[in-house]
mmCIF file of C-alpha atoms in Angstrom:
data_model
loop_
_atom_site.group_PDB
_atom_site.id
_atom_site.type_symbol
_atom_site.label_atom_id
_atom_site.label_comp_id
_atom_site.label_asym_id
_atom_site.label_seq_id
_atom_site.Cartn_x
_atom_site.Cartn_y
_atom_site.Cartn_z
ATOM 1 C CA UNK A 148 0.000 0.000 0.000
ATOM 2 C CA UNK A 149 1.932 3.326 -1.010
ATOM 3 C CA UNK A 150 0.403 6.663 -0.462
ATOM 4 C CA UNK A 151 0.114 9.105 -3.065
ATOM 5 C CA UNK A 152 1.918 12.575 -3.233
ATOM 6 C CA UNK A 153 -1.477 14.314 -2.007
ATOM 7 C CA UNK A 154 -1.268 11.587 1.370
ATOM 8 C CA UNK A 155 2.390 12.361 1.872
ATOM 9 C CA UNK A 156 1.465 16.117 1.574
ATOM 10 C CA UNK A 157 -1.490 15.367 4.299
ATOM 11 C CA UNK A 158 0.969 13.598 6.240
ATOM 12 C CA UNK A 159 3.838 16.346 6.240
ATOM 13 C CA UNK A 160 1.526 19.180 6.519
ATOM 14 C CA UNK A 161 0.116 17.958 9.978
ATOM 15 C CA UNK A 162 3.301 16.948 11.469
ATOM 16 C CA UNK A 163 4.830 20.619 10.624
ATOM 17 C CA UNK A 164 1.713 22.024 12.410
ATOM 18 C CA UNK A 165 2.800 19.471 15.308
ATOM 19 C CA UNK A 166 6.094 20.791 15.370
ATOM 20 C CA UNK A 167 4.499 24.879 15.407
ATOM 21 C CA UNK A 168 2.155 23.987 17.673
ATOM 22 C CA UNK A 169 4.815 22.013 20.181
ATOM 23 C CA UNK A 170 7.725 24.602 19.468
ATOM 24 C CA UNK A 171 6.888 27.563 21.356
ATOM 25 C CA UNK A 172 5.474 25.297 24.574
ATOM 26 C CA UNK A 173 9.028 23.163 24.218
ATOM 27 C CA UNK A 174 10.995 26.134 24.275
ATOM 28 C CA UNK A 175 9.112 27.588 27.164
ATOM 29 C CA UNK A 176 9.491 24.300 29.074
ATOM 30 C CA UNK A 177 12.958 24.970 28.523
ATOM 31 C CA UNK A 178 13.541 27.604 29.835
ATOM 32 C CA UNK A 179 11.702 27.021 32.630
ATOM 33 C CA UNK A 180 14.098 24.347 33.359
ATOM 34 C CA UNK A 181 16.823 26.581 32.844
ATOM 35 C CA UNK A 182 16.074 28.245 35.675
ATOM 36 C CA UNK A 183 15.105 25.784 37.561
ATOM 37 C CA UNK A 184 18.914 24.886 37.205
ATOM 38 C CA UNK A 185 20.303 28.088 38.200
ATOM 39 C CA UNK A 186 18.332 27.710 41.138
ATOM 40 C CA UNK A 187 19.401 24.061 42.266
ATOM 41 C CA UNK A 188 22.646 25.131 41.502
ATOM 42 C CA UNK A 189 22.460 28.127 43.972
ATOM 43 C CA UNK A 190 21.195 26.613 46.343
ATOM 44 C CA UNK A 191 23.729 24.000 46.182
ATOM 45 C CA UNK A 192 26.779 26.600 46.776
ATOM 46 C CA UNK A 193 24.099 27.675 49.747
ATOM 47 C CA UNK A 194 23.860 24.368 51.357
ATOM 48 C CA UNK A 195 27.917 23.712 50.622
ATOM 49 C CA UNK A 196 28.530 26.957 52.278
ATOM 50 C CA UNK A 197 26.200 26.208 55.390
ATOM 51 C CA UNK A 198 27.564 22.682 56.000
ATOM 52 C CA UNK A 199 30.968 24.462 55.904
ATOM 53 C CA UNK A 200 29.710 26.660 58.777
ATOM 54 C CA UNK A 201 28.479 24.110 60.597
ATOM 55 C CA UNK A 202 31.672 22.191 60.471
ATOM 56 C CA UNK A 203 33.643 24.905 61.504
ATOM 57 C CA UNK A 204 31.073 25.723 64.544
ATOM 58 C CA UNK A 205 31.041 22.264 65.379
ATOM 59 C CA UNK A 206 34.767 22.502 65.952
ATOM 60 C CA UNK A 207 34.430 25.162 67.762
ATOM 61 C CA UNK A 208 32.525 23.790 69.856
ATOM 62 C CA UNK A 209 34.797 20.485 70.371
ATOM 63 C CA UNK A 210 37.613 22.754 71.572
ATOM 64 C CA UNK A 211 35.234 24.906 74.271
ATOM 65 C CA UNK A 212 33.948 21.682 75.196
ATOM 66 C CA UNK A 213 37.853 20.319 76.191
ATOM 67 C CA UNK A 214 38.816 23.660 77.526
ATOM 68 C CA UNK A 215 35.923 23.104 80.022
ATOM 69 C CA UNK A 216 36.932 19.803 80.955
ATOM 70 C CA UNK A 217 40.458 20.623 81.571
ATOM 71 C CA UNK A 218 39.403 23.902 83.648
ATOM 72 C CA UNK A 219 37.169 21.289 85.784
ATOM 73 C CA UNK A 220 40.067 18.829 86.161
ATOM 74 C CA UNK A 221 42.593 21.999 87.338
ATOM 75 C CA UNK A 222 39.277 23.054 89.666
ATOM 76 C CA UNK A 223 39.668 19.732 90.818
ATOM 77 C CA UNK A 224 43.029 19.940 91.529
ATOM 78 C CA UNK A 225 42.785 23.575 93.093
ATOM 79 C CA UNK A 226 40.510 21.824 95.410
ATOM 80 C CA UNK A 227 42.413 18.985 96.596
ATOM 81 C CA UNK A 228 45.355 21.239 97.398
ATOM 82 C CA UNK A 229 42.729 23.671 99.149
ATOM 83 C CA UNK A 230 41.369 20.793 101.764
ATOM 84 C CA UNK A 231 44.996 19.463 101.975
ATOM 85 C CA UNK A 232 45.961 23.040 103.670
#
């Protein structure tokens, strides 16, 4: 079964109007997604930069927190001596 020239004209003409039609929507989609994107990749620097932060307060923390314990152990000591005398 072979289709004529005025079938494959039918044919052509309605999947041009397919493409029209879907063009502008595809390229809006796109760019949508484009910024979408820009977005994620924002917020990824954001998220990088606050786990950074965290780390570093985190550490912070760590060293206050052994500071503490070694002023308790020399309070300890200060105390010994004290009933001692």
């Amino acid at each position: 079964m072979e289709m004529s020239s005025q079938e494959w004209g039918i044919v052509i003409g309605m999947v041009a109007s397919a493409i029209l039609a879907l063009g502008p929507w595809m390229f809006m989609v796109h760019a949508k997604l484009a910024v979408i994107a820009a977005q994620l990749a924002e917020l990824d620097e954001k998220v990088e930069k606050a786990a950074e932060a965290n780390q570093q307060l985190w550490s912070r923390y760590a060293q206050h927190e052994t500071r503490l314990e070694t002023h308790d152990v020399q309070f300890a000591h200060v105390a010994e001596r004290l009933q001692e005398i």
